[in-house]
PDB file of C-alpha atoms in Angstrom:
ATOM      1  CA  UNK A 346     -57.292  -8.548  -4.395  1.00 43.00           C
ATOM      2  CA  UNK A 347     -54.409 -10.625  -4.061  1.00 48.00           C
ATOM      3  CA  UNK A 348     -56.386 -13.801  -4.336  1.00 43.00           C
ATOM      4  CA  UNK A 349     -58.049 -12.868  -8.045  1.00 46.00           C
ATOM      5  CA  UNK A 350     -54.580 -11.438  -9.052  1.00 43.00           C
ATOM      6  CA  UNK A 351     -52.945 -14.780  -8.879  1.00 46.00           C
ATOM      7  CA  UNK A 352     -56.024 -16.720  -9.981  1.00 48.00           C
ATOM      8  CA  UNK A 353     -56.051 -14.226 -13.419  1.00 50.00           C
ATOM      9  CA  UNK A 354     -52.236 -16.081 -13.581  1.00 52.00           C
ATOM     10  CA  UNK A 355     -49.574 -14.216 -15.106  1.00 53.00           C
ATOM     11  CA  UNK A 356     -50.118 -12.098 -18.603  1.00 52.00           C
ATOM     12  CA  UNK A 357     -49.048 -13.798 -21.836  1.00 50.00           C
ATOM     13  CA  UNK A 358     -46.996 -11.456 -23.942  1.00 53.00           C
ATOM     14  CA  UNK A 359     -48.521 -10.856 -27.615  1.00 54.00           C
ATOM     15  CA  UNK A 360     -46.648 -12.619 -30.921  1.00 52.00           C
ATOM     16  CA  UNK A 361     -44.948  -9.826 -33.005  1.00 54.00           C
ATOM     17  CA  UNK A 362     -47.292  -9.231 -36.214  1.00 51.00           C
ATOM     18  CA  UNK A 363     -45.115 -10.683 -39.250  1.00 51.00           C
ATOM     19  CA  UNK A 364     -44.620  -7.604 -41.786  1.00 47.00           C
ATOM     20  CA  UNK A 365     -47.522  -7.615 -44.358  1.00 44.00           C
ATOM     21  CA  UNK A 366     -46.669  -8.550 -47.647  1.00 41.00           C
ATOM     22  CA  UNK A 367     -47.587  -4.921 -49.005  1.00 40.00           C
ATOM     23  CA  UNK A 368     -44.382  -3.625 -47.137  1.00 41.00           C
ATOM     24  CA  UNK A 369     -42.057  -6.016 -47.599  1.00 46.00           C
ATOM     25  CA  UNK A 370     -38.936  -4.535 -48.963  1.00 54.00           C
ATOM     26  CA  UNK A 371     -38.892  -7.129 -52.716  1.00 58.00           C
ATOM     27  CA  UNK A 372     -35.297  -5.769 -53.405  1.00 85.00           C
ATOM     28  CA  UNK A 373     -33.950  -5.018 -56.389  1.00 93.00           C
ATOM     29  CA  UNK A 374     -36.817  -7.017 -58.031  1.00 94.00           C
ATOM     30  CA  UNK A 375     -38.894  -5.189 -60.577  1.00 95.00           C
ATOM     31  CA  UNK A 376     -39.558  -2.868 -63.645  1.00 97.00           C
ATOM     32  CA  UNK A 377     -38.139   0.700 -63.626  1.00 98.00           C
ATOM     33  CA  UNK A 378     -37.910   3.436 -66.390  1.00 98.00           C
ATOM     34  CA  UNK A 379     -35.278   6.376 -65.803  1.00 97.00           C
ATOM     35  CA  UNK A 380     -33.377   8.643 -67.932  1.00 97.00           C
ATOM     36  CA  UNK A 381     -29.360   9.738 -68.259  1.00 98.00           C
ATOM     37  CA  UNK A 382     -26.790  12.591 -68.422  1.00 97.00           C
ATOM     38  CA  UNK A 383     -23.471  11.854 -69.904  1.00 97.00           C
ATOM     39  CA  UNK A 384     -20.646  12.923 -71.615  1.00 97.00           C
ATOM     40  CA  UNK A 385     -18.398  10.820 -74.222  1.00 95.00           C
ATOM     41  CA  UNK A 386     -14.668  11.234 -74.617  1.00 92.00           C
ATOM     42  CA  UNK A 387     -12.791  11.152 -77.653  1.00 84.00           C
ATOM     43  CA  UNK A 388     -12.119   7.189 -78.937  1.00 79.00           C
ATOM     44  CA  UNK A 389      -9.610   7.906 -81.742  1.00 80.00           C
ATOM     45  CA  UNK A 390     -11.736   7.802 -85.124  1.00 88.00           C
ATOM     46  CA  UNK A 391      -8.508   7.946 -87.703  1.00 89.00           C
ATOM     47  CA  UNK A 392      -9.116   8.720 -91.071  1.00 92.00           C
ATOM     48  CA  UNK A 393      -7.911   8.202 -94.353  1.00 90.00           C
ATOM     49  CA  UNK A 394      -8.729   8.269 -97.808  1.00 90.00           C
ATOM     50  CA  UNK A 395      -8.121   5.643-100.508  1.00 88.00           C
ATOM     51  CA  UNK A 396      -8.241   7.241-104.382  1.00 82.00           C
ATOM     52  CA  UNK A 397     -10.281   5.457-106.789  1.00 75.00           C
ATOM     53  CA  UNK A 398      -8.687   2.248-107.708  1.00 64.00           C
ATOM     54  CA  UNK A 399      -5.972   1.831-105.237  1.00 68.00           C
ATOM     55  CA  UNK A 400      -5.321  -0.524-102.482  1.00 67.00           C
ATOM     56  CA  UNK A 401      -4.119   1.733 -99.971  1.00 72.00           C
ATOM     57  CA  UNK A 402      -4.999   4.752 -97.846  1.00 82.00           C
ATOM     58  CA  UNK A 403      -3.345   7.789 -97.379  1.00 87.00           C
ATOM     59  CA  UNK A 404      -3.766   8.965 -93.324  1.00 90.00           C
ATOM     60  CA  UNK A 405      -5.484  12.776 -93.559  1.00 90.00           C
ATOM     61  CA  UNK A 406      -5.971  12.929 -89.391  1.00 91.00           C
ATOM     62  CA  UNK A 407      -8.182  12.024 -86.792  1.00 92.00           C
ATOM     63  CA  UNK A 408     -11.814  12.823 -85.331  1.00 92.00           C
ATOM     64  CA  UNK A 409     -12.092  12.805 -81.731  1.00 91.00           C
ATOM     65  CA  UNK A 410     -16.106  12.198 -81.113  1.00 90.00           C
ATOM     66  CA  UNK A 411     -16.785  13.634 -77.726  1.00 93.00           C
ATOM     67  CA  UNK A 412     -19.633  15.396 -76.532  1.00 94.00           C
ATOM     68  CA  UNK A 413     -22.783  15.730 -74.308  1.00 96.00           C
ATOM     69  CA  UNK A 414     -25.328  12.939 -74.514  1.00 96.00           C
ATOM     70  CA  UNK A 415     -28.739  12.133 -72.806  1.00 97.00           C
ATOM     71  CA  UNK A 416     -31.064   9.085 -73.064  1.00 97.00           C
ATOM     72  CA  UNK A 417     -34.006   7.459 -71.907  1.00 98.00           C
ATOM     73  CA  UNK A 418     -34.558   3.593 -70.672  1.00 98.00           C
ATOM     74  CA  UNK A 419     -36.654   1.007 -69.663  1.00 98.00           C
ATOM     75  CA  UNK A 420     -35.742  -2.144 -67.983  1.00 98.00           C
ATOM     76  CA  UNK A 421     -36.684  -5.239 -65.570  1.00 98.00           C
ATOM     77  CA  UNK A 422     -34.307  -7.188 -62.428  1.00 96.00           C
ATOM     78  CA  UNK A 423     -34.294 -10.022 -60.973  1.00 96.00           C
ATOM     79  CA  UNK A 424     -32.726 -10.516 -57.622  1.00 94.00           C
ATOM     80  CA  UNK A 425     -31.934 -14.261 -56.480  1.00 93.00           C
ATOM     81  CA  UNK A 426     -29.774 -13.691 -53.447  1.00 92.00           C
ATOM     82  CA  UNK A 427     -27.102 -11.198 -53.719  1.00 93.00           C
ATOM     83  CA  UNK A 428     -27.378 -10.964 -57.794  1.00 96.00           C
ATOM     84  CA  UNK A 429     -28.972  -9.243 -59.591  1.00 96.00           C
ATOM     85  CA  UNK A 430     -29.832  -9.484 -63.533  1.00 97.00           C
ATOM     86  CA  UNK A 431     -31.327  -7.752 -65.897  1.00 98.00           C
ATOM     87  CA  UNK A 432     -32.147  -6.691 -69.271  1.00 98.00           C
ATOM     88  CA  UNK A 433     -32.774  -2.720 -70.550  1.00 98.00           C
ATOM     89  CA  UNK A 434     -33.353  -0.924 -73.710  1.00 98.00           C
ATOM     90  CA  UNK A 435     -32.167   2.493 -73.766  1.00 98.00           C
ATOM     91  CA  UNK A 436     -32.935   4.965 -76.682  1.00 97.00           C
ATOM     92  CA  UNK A 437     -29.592   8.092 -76.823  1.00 96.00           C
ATOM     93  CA  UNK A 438     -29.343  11.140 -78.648  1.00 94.00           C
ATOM     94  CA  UNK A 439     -26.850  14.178 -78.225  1.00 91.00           C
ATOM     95  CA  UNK A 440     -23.774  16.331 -79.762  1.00 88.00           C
ATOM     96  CA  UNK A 441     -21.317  13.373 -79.927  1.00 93.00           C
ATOM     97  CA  UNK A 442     -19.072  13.811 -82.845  1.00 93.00           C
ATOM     98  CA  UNK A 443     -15.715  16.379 -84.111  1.00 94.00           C
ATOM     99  CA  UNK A 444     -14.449  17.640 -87.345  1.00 94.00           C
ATOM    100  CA  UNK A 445     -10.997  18.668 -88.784  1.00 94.00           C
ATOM    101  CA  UNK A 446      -9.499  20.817 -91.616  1.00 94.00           C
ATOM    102  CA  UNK A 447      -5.578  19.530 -92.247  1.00 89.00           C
ATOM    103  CA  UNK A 448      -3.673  18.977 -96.141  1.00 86.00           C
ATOM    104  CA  UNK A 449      -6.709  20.304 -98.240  1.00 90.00           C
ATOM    105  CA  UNK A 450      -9.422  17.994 -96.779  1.00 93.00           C
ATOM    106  CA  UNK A 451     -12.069  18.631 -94.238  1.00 94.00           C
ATOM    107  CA  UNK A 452     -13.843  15.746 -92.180  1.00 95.00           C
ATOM    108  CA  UNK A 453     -16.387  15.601 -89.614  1.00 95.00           C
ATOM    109  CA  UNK A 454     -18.591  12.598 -87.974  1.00 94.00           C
ATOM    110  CA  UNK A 455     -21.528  12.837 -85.475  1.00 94.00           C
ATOM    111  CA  UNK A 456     -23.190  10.677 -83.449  1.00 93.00           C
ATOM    112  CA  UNK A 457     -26.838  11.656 -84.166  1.00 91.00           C
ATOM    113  CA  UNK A 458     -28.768   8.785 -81.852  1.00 94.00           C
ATOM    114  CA  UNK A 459     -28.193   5.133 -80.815  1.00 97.00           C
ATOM    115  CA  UNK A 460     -30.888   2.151 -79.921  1.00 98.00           C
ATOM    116  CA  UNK A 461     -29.691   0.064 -77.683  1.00 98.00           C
ATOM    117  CA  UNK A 462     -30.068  -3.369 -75.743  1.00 98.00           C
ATOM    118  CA  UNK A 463     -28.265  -4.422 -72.581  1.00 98.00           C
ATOM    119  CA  UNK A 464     -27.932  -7.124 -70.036  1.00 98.00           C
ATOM    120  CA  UNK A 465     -26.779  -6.126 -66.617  1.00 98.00           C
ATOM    121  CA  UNK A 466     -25.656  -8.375 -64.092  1.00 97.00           C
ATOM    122  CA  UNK A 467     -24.007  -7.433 -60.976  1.00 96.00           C
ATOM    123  CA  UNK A 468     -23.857  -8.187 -56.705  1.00 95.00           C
ATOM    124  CA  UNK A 469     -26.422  -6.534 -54.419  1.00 93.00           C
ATOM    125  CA  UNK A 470     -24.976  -4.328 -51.352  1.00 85.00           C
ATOM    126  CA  UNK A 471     -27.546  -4.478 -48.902  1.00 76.00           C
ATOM    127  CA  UNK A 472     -25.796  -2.572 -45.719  1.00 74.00           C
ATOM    128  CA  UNK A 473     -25.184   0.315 -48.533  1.00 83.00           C
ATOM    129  CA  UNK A 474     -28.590  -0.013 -50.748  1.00 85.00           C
ATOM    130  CA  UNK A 475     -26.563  -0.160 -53.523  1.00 93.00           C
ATOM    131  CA  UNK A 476     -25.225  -2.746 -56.385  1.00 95.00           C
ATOM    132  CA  UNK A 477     -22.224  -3.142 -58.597  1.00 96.00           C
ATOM    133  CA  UNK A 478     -22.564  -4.092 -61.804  1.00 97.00           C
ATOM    134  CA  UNK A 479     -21.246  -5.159 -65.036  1.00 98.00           C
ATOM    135  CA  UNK A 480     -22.624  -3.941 -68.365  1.00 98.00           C
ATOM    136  CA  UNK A 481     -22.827  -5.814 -72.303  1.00 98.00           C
ATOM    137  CA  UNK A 482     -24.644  -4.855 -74.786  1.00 98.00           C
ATOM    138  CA  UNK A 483     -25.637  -4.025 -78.777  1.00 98.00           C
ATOM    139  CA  UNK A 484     -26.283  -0.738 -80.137  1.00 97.00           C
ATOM    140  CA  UNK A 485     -27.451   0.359 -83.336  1.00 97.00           C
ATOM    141  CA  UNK A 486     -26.480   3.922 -83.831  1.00 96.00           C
ATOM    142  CA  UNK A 487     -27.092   6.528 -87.070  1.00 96.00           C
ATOM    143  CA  UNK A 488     -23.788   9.013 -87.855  1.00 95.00           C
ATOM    144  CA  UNK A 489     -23.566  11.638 -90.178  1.00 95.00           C
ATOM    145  CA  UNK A 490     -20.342  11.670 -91.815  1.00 95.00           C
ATOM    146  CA  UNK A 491     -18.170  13.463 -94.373  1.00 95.00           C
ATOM    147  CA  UNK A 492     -14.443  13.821 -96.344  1.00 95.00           C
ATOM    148  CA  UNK A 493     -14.237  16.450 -98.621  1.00 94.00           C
ATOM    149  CA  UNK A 494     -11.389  17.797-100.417  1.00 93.00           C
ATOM    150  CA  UNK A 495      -8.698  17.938-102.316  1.00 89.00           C
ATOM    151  CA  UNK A 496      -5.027  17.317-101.474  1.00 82.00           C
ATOM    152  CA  UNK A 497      -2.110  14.343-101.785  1.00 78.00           C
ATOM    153  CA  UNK A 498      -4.778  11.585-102.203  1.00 71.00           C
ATOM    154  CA  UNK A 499      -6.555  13.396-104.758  1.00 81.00           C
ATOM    155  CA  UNK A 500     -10.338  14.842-104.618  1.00 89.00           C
ATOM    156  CA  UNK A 501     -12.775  13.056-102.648  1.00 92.00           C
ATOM    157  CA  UNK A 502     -16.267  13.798-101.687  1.00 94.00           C
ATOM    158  CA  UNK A 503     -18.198  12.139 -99.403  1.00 94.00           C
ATOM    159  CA  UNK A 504     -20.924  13.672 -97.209  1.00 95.00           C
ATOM    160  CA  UNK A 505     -23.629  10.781 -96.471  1.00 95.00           C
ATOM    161  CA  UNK A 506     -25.426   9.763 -93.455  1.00 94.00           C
ATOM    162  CA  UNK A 507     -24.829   5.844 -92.378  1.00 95.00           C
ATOM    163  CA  UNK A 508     -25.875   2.908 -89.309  1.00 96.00           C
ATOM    164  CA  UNK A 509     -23.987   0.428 -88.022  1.00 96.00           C
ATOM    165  CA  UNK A 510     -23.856  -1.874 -85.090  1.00 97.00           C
ATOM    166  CA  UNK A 511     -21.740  -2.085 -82.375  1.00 96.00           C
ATOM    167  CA  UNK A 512     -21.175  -3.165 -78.936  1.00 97.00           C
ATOM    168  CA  UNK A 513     -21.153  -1.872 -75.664  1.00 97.00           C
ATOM    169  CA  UNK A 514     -18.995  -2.620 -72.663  1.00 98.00           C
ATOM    170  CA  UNK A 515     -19.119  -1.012 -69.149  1.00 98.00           C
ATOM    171  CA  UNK A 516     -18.781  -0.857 -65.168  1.00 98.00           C
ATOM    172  CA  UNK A 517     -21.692   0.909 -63.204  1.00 97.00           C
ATOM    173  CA  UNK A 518     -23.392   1.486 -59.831  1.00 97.00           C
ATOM    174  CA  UNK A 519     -26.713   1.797 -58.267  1.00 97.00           C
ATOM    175  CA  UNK A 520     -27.542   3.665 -55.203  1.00 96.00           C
ATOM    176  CA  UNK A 521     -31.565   3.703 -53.709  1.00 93.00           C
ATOM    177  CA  UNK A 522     -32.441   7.186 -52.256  1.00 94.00           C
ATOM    178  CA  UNK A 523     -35.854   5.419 -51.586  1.00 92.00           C
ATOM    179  CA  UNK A 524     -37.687   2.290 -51.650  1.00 89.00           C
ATOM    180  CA  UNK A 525     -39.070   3.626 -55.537  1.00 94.00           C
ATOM    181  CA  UNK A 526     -35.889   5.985 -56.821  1.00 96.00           C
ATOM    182  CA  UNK A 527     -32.104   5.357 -57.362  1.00 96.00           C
ATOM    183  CA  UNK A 528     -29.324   6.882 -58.718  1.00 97.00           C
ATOM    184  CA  UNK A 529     -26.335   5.716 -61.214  1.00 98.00           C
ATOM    185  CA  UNK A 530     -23.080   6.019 -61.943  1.00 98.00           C
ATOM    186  CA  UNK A 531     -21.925   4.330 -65.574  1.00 98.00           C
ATOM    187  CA  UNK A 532     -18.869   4.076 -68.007  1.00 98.00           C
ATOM    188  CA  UNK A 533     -19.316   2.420 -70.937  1.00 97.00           C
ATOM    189  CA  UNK A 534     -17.320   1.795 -73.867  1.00 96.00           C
ATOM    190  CA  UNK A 535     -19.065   2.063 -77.272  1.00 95.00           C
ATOM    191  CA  UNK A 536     -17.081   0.199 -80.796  1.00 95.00           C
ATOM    192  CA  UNK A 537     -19.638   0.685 -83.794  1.00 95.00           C
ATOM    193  CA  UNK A 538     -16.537  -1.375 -85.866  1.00 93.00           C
ATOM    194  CA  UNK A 539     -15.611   0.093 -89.358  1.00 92.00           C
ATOM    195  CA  UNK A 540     -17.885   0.867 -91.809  1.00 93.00           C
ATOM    196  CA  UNK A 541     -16.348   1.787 -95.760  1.00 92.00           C
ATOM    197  CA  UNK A 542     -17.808   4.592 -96.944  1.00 94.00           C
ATOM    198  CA  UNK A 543     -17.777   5.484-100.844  1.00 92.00           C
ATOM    199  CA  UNK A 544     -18.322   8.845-103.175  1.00 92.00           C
ATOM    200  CA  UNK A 545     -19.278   8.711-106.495  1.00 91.00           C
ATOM    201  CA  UNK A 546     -15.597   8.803-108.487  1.00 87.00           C
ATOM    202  CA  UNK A 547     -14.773   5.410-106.146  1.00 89.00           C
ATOM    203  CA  UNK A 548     -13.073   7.634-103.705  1.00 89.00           C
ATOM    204  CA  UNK A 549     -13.139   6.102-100.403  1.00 91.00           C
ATOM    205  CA  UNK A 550     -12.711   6.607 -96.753  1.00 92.00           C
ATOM    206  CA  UNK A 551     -13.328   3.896 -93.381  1.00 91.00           C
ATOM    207  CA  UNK A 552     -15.090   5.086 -90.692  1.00 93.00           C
ATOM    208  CA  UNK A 553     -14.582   3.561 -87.184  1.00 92.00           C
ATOM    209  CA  UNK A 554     -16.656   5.068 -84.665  1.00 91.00           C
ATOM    210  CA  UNK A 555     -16.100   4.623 -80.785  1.00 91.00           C
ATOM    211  CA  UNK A 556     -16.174   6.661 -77.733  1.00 90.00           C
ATOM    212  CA  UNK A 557     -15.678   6.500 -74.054  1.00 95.00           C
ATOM    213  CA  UNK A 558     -19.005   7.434 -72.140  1.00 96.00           C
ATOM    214  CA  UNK A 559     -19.466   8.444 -68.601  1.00 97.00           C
ATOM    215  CA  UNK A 560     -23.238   9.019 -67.532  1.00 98.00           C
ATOM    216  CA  UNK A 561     -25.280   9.587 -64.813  1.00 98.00           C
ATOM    217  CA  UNK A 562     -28.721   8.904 -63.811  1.00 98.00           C
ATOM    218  CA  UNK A 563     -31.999   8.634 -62.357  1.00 98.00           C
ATOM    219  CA  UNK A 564     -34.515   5.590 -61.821  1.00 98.00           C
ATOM    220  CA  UNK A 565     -38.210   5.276 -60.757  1.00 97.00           C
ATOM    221  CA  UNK A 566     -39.205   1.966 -60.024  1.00 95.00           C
ATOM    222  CA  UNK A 567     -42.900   1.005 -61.223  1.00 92.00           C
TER     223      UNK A 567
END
């Protein structure tokens, strides 16, 4: 028995079988789809009204747009070494807006849903499963708006429903739960720029729309 042991010679150990390519881990690489919770805090919407005629505008108070918002999205990454890139398009919708009574007028402004495009670009965390990121981006978003009244600037009456484009600025993070589903944390800041708005006697008001968002959210990776 000895004899045929050493003849057999010792026993070569067996190469490790390289991962197959099904489970490699790609990264951050890919499509993914997911939706968000946020809430917007007030960005200072101050509002005047200029009479019919003159140059200047007489200050009547301010709308605070704040509010619950939620939105859907739809996006693709690239990840070449720790960065990662990426454009989405996200469609929002919610109760963003204020109104005021003060000196015989009444106003009131709502955010009633936004389209928007943005690139993300940001620095993978592998030992976390998580990225930072920075976010820019245009929206297009619809408001419903009004200044009615009478007082020290004399009557106006607008009540009219408008668009206008903006841009978006923001800090986020992404955490994976699982190989397919993450989790994020966003603020954004949203300037839709000012938009004149007219009624009928030449009365007229400027509307300048921004807000302060904070969201979170969910991702499923396709």
């Amino acid at each position: 028995m000895p004899l045929a042991l050493m003849a057999a010679g010792p026993e070569t150990p067996s190469a490790p079988t390289p991962p197959s390519a099904a489970t490699a881990d790609p990264g951050w690489t890919g499509a993914y789809g997911g939706f968000t919770l946020g809430y917007a805090l007030p960005g200072q919407d101050a509002v005047g009204v200029s009479p019919s005629g003159s140059p200047g505008s007489i200050p009547i108070g301010q709308l605070d747009d704040d509010g619950l918002n939620a939105g859907l999205r739809l996006g693709y990454r690239w990840q070449l070494g720790m960065m990662v890139i990426g454009p989405e398009l996200a469609f929002e919708g919610g109760k963003v807006g204020d109104s005021f009574t003060a000196g015989g007028y009444s106003a009131a402004s709502r955010l009633s849903r936004a389209l928007s495009l943005r690139l993300k670009a940001g620095l993978a965390q592998s030992a976390w499963g998580a990225q930072l990121y920075a976010i820019a981006g245009l929206s297009r978003g619809a408001f419903d708006y009004a200044v009615t009244g009478t007082g020290a600037a004399r009557p106006v009456a607008i009540d009219t429903g408008f668009s206008a484009n903006g841009h978006i600025l923001g800090l986020g993070v992404e955490k994976q739960l699982t190989h397919r589903i993450s989790v994020t944390g966003e603020y954004e800041h949203a300037n839709f720029g000012k938009v004149r708005l007219e009624d009928a006697g030449g009365a007229s008001t400027q509307a300048t729309p921004r807000f302060h968002n904070f969201k979170l959210g969910v991702n499923l990776r396709f």
